[in-house]
CSV table of C-alpha atoms and ligand atoms in Angstrom, one decimal:
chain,number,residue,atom,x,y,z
A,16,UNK,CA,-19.3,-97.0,76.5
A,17,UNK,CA,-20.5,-94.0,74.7
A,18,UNK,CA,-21.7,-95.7,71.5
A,19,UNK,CA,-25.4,-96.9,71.6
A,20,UNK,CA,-26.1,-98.8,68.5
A,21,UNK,CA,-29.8,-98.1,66.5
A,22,UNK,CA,-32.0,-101.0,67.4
A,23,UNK,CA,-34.7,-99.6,65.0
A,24,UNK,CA,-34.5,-100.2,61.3
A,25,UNK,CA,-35.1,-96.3,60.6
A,26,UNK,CA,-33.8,-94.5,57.2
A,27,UNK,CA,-32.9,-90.8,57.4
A,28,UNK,CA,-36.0,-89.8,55.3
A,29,UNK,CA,-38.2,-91.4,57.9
A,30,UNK,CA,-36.3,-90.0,60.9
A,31,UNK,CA,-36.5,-86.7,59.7
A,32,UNK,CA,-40.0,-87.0,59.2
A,33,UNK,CA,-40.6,-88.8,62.3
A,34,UNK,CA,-38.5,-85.5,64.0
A,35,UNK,CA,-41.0,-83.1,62.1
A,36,UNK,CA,-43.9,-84.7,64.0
A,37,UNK,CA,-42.6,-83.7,67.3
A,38,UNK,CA,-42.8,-80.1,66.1
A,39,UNK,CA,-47.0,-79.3,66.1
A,40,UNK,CA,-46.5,-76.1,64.1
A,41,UNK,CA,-43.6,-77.5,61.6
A,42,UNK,CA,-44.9,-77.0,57.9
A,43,UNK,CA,-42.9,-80.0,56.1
A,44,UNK,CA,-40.7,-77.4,54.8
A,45,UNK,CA,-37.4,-77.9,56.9
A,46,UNK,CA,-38.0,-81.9,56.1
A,47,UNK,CA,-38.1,-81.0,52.3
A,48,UNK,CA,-34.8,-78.8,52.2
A,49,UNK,CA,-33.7,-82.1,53.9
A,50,UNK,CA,-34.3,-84.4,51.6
A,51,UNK,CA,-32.9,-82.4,49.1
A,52,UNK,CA,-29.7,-82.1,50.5
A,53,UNK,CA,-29.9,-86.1,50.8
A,54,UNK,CA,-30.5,-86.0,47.2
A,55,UNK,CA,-27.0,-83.9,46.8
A,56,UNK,CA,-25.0,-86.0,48.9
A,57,UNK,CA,-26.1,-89.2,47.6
A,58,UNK,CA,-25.1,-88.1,43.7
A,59,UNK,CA,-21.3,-87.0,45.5
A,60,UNK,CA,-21.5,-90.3,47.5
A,61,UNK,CA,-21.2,-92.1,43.8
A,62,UNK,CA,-18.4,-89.6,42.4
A,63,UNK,CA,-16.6,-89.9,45.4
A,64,UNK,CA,-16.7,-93.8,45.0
A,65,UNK,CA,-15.6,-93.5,41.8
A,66,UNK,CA,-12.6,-91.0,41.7
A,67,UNK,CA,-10.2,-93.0,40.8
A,68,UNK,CA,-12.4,-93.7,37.5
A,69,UNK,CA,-13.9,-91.1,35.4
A,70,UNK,CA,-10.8,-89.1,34.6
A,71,UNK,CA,-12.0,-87.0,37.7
A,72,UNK,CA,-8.6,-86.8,39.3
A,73,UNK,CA,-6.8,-83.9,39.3
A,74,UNK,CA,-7.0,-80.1,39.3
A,75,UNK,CA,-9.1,-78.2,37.2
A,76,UNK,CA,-6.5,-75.1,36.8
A,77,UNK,CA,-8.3,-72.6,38.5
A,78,UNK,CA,-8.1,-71.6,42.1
A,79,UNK,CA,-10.8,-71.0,44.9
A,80,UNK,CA,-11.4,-67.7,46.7
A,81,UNK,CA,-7.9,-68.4,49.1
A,82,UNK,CA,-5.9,-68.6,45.7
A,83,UNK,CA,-5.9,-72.5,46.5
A,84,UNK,CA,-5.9,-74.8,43.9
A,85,UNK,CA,-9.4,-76.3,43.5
A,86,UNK,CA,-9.7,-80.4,42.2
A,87,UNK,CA,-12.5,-81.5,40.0
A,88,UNK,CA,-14.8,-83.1,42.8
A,89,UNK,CA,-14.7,-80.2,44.6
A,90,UNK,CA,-16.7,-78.3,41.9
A,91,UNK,CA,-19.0,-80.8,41.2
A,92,UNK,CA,-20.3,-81.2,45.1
A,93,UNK,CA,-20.6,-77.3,45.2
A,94,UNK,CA,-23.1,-77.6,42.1
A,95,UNK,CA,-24.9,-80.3,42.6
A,96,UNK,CA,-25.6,-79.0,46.1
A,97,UNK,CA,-26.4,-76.1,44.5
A,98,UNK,CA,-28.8,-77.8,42.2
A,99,UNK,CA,-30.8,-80.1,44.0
A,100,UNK,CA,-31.6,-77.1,46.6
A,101,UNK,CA,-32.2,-74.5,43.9
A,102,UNK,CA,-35.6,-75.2,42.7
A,103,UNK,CA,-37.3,-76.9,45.9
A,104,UNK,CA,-38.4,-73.2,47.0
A,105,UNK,CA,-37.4,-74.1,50.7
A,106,UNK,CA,-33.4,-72.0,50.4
A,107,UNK,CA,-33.4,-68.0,50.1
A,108,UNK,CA,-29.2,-68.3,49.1
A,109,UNK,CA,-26.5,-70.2,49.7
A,110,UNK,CA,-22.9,-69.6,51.1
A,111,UNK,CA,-20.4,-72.3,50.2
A,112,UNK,CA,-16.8,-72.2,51.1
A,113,UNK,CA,-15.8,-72.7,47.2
A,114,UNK,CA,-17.7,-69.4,46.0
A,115,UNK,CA,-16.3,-65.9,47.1
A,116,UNK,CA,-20.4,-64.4,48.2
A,117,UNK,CA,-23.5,-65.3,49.1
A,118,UNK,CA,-25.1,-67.3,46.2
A,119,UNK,CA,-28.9,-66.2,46.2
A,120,UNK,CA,-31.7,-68.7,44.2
A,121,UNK,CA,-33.9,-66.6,42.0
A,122,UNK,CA,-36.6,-65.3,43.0
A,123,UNK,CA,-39.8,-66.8,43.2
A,124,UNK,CA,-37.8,-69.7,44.3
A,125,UNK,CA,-36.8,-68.0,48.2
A,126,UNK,CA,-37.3,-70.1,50.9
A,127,UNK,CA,-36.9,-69.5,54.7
A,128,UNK,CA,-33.9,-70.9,54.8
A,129,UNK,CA,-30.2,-70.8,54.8
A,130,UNK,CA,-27.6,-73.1,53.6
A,131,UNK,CA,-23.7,-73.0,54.2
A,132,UNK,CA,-21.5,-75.6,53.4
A,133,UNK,CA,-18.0,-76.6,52.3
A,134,UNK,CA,-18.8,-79.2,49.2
A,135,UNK,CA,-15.7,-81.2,49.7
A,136,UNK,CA,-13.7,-80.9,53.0
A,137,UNK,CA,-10.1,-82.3,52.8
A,138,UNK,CA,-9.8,-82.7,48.9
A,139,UNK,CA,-5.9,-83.1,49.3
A,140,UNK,CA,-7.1,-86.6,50.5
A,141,UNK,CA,-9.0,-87.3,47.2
A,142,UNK,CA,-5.8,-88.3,45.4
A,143,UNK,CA,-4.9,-90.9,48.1
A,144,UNK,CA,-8.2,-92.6,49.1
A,145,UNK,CA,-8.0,-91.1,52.5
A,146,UNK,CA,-11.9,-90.0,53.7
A,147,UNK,CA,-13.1,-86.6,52.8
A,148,UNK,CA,-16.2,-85.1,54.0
A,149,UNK,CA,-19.3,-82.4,53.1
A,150,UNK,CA,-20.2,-80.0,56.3
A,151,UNK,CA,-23.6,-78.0,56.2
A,152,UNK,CA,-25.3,-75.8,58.6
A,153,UNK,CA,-28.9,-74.2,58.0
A,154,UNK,CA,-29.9,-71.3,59.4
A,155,UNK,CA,-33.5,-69.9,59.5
A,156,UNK,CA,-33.7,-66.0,58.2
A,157,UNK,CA,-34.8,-63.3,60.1
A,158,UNK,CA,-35.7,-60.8,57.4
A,159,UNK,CA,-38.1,-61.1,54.4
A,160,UNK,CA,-37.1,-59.4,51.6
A,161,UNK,CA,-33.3,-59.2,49.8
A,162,UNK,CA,-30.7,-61.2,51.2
A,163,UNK,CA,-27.9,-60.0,52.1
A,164,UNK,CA,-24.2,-61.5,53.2
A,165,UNK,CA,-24.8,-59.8,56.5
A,166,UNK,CA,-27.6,-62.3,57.5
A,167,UNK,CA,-25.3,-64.5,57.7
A,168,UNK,CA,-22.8,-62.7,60.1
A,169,UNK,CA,-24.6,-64.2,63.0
A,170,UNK,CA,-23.0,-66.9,65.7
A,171,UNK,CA,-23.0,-70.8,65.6
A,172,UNK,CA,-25.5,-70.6,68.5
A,173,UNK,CA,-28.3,-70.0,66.2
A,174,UNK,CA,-27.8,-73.0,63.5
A,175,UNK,CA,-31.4,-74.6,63.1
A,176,UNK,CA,-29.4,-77.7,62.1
A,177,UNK,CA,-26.0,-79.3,60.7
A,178,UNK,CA,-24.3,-81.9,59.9
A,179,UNK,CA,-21.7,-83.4,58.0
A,180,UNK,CA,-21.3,-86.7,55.9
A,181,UNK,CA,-17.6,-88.5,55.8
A,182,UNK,CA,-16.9,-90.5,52.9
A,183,UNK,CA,-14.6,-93.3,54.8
A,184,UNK,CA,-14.5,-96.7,54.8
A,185,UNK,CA,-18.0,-96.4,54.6
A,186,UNK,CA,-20.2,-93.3,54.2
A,187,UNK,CA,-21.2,-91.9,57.5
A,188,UNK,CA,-23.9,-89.1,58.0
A,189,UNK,CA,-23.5,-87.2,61.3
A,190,UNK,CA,-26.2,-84.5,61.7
A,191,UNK,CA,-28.3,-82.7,64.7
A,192,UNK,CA,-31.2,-80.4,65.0
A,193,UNK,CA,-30.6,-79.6,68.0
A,194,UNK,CA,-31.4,-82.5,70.3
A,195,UNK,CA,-29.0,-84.5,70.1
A,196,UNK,CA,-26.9,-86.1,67.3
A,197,UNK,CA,-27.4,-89.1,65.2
A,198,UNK,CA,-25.1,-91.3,62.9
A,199,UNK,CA,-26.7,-92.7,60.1
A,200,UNK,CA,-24.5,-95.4,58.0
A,201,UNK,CA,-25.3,-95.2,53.9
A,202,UNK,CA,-26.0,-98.6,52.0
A,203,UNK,CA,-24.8,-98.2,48.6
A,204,UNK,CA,-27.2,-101.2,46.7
A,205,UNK,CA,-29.9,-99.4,48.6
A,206,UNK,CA,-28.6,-95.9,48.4
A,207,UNK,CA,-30.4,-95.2,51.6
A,208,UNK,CA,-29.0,-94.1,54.8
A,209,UNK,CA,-29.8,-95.9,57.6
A,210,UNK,CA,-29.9,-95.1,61.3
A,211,UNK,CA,-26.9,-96.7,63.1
A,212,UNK,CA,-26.1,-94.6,65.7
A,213,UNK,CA,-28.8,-92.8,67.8
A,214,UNK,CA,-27.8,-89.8,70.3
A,215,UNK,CA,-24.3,-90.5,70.3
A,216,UNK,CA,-22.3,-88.9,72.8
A,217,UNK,CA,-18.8,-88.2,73.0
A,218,UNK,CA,-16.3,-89.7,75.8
A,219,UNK,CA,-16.0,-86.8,79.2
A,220,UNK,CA,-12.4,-87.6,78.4
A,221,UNK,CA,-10.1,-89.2,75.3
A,222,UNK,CA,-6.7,-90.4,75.4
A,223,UNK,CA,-6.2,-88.9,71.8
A,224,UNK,CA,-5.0,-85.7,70.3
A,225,UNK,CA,-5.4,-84.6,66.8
A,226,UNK,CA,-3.4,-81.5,65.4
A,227,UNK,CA,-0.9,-80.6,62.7
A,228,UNK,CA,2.2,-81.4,65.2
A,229,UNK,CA,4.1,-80.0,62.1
A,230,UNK,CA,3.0,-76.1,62.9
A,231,UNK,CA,4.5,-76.8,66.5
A,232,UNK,CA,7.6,-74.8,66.3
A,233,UNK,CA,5.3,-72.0,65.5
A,234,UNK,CA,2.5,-71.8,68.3
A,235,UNK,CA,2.9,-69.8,71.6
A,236,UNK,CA,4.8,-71.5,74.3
A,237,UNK,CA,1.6,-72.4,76.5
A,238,UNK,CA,0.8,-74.4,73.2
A,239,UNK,CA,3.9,-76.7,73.1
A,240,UNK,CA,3.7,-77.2,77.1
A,241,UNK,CA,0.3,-79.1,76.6
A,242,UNK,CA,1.7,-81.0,73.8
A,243,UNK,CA,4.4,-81.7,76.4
A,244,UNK,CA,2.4,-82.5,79.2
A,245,UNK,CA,0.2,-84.9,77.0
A,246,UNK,CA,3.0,-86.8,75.9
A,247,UNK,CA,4.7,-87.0,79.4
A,248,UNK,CA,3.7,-90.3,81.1
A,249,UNK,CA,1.5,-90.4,84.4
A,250,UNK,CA,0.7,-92.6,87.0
A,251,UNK,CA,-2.7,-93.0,86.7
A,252,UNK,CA,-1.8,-94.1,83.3
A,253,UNK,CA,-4.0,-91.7,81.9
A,254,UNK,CA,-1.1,-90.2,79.7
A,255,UNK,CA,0.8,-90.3,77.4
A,256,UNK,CA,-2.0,-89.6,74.7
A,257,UNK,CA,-1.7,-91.3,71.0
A,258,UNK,CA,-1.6,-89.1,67.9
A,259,UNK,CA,-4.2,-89.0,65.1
A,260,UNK,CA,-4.5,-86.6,62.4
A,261,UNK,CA,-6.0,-87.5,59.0
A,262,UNK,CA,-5.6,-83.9,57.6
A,263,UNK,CA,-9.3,-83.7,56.7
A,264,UNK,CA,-11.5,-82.1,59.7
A,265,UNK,CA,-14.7,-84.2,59.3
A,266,UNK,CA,-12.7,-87.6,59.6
A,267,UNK,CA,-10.7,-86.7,62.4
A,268,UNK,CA,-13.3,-85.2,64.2
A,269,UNK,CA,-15.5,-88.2,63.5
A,270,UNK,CA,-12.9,-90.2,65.5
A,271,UNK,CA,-12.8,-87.4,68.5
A,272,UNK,CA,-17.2,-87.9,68.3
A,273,UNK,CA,-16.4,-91.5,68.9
A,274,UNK,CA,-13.3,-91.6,70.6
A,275,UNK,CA,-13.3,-88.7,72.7
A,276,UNK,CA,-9.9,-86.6,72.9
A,277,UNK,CA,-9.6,-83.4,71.0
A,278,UNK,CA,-9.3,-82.1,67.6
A,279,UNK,CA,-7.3,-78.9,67.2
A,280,UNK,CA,-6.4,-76.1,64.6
A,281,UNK,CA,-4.8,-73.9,66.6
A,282,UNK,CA,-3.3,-70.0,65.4
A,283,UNK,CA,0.5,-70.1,65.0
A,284,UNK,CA,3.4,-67.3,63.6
A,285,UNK,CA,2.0,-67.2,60.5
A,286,UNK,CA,-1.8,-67.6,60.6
A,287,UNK,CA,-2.9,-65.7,63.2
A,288,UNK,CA,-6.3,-67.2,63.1
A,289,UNK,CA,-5.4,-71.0,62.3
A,290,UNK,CA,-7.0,-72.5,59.2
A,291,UNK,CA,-10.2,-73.3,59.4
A,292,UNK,CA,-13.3,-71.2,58.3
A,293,UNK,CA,-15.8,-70.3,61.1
A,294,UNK,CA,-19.0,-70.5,58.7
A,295,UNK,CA,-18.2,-73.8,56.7
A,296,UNK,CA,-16.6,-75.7,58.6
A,297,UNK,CA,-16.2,-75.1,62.8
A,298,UNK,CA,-19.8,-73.7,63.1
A,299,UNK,CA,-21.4,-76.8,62.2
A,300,UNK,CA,-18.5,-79.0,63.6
A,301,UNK,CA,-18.8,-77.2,66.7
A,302,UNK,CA,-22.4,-77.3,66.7
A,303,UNK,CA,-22.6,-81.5,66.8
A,304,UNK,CA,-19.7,-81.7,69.4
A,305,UNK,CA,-21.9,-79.7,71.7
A,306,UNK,CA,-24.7,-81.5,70.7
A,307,UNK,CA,-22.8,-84.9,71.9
A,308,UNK,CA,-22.0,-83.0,75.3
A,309,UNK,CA,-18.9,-82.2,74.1
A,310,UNK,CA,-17.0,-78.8,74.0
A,311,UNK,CA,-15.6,-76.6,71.5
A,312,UNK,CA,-13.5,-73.3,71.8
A,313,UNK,CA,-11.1,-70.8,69.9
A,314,UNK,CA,-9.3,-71.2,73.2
A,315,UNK,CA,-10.5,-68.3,75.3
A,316,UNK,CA,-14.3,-68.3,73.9
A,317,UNK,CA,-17.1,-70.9,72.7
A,318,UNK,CA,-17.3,-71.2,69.5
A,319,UNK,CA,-20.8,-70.6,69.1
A,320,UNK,CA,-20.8,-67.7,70.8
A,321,UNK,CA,-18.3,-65.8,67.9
A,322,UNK,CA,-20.1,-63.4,65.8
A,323,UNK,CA,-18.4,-63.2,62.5
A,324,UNK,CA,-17.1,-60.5,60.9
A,325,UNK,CA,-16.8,-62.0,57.5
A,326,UNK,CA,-18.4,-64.9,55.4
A,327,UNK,CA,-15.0,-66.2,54.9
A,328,UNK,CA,-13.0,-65.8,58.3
A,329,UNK,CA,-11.1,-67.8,60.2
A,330,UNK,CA,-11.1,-69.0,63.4
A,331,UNK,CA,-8.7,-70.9,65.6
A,332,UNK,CA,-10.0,-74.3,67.1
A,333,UNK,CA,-9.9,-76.6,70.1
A,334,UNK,CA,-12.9,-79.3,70.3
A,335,UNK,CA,-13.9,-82.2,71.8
A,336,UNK,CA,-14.4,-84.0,75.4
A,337,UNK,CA,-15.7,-81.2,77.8
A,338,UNK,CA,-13.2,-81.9,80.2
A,339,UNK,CA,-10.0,-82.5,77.1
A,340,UNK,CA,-10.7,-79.2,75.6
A,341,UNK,CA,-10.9,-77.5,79.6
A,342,UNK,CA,-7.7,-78.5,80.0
A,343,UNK,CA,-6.6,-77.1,76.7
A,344,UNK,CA,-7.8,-74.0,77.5
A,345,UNK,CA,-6.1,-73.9,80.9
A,346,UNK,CA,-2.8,-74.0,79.1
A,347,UNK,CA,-3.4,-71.2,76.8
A,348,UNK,CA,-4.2,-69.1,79.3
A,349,UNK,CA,-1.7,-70.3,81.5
A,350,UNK,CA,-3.8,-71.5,84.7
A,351,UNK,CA,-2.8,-74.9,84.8
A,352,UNK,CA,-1.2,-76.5,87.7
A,353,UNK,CA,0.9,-78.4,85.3
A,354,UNK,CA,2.5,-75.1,84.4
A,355,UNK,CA,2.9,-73.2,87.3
A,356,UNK,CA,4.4,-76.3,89.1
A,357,UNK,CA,7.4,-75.9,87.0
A,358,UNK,CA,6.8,-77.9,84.2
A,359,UNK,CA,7.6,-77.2,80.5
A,360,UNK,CA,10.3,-74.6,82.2
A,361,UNK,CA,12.7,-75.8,79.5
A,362,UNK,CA,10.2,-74.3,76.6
A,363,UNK,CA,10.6,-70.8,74.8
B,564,LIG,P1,-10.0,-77.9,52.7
B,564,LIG,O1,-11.4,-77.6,53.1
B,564,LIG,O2,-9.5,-76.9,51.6
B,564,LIG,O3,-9.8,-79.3,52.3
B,564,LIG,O4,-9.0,-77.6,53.9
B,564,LIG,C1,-9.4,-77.8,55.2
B,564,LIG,C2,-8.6,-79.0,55.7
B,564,LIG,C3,-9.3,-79.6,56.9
B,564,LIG,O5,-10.1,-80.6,56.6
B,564,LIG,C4,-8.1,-80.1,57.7
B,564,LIG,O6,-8.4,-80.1,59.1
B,564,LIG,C5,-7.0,-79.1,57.4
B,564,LIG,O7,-7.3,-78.5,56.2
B,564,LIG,C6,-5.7,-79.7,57.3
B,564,LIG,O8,-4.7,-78.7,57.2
B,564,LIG,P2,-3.1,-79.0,57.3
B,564,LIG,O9,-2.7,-79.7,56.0
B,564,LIG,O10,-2.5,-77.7,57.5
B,564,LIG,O11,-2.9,-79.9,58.5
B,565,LIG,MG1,-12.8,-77.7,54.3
């Protein structure tokens, strides 16, 4: 069994400072810029809780940089993550998937840090109580001085940290520094998270696939042959595997973390380079999967390994168990035995 429950009763303010004293040199600023954010998603914790109150339903008429209509919640987690980090001195600028730049703090306020983040991942779901999610990666700069977009053109590989929190059934925090991930479960009487989950890792192998089957018609052949092949029954009973899609990345990628199996947002006809965002929201994802000795890959490369051409880009996605995601790969690129035995002869 991959999950290994917390037997210590650790909050996430003590675990981070308990991390910082493994580091001899660490100065206590990372572990404020933490604590900060905690501050941020703890305030979006209660408005998410409450969106069916407040007269917070429902779009605010004006669209986000994609020309995509953006909802009310979606604004508010993009400012107040914006302004619980803003005068703690430990952030240079922000990116956030809502804004069209890089957002720098004022100066006199610069920190050595970085902070990219989509505010509210999967807001289609607010409407319908189905979980939505905030993703955030830190990086560390490498210049003094003015900050510029191009800092952040720089691969996954060198996040200091991420995370993301999934507001579900319950409110989950998933988040890594690099050695290993942790789960942390958020009491709301308390409003403290709590350490539930310590160095989770993902399953070698799932017996679930995530994707939107919908965009099938439209991906390359090698594509629809492993949809095939994962739906055709074998003997070791390993297949067929079950469908689960949510529609909102951090909540079905949660279940892939736990579950094992693979997540995927793969190009098709017409987007070329899928849908989601290589900065906001697979970076960071990508980041944890690997962290749980998982996998994750555009199909041909590791993610983390993509330098980015734009704040903004996109990026197809396959992630998940090491050995799930393999295989995906195999089909793209047309090695896999399944394929050249015959199979999937009928498809396009
Ligand atoms: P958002 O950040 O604007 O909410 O959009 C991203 C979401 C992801 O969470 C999810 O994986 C994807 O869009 C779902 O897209 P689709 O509806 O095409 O399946
Ligand atoms: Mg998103």
């Amino acid at each position: 069994m991959a999950i290994v429950t917390a037997k210590r009763l650790v909050t996430i303010e003590r675990h981070i400072a308990e991390q910082e004293h493994l580091h001899p040199h660490a100065t206590g600023e990372f572990s404020r810029l933490l604590r900060d954010l905690m501050l941020a998603i703890r305030l979006i914790a209660r408005e998410v809780s409450r969106a069916g109150l407040n007269d917070i339903l429902g779009l605010t008429g004006t669209t986000n940089v994609y020309g995509e209509a953006v909802r009310k919640l979606d604004v508010y987690a993009h400012e107040v993550i914006i302004r619980a980090l803003e005068h703690g001195g430990h952030v240079c600028a922000v990116a956030s998937e809502e804004s069209e730049g890089l957002l720098p703090f004022p100066a006199g306020r610069r920190g050595k840090y970085l902070l990219v983040f989509d505010p509210l991942d999967g807001s289609s779901n607010i409407d319908v109580n189905a979980p939505i999610g905030t993703i955030f990666s830190i990086y560390r700069r490498r210049y003094r001085g003015e900050v510029t977009p191009e800092e952040l053109l720089r691969p996954g590989s060198e996040q200091v940290a991420a995370g993301y929190v999934c507001y579900g059934s319950s409110i989950t925090l998933v988040y890594s520094t690099g050695k290993g991930v942790d789960v942390f479960t958020y009491d709301p009487t308390l409003g403290e998270f709590f350490l539930t989950i310590e160095q989770l890792r993902i399953p070698r192998r799932g017996k679930q696939y995530s994707v939107n089957e919908g965009n099938a018609k439209r991906w390359v052949p090698e594509l629809q042959q492993y949809l095939d092949y994962l739906k055709t029954s074998s003997e070791d009973g390993q297949r067929p595997y079950s469908l689960r899609y949510i529609g909102t990345a951090v909540a079905d990628v949660h279940r892939v973390l736990h579950y094992g199996g693979l997540f995927m947002y793969p190009a098709d006809q017409a987007n070329p380079s899928g849908k989601l965002r290589l900065l906001y929201e697979v970076n960071p994802l990508a980041f944890l999967v690997e962290q749980a000795g998982g996998r994750a890959s555009d199909g041909y490369r590791r993610i983390l390994d993509i330098v980015p051409e734009t704040l903004h880009q996109r990026v197809p996605v396959f992630l998940g168990s090491p050995d799930d995601v393999a295989e995906a790969e195999a089909f793209l690129q047309g090695r896999h035995p399944w394929q050249q035995s015959g199979n999937g002869h009928h498809l396009p």
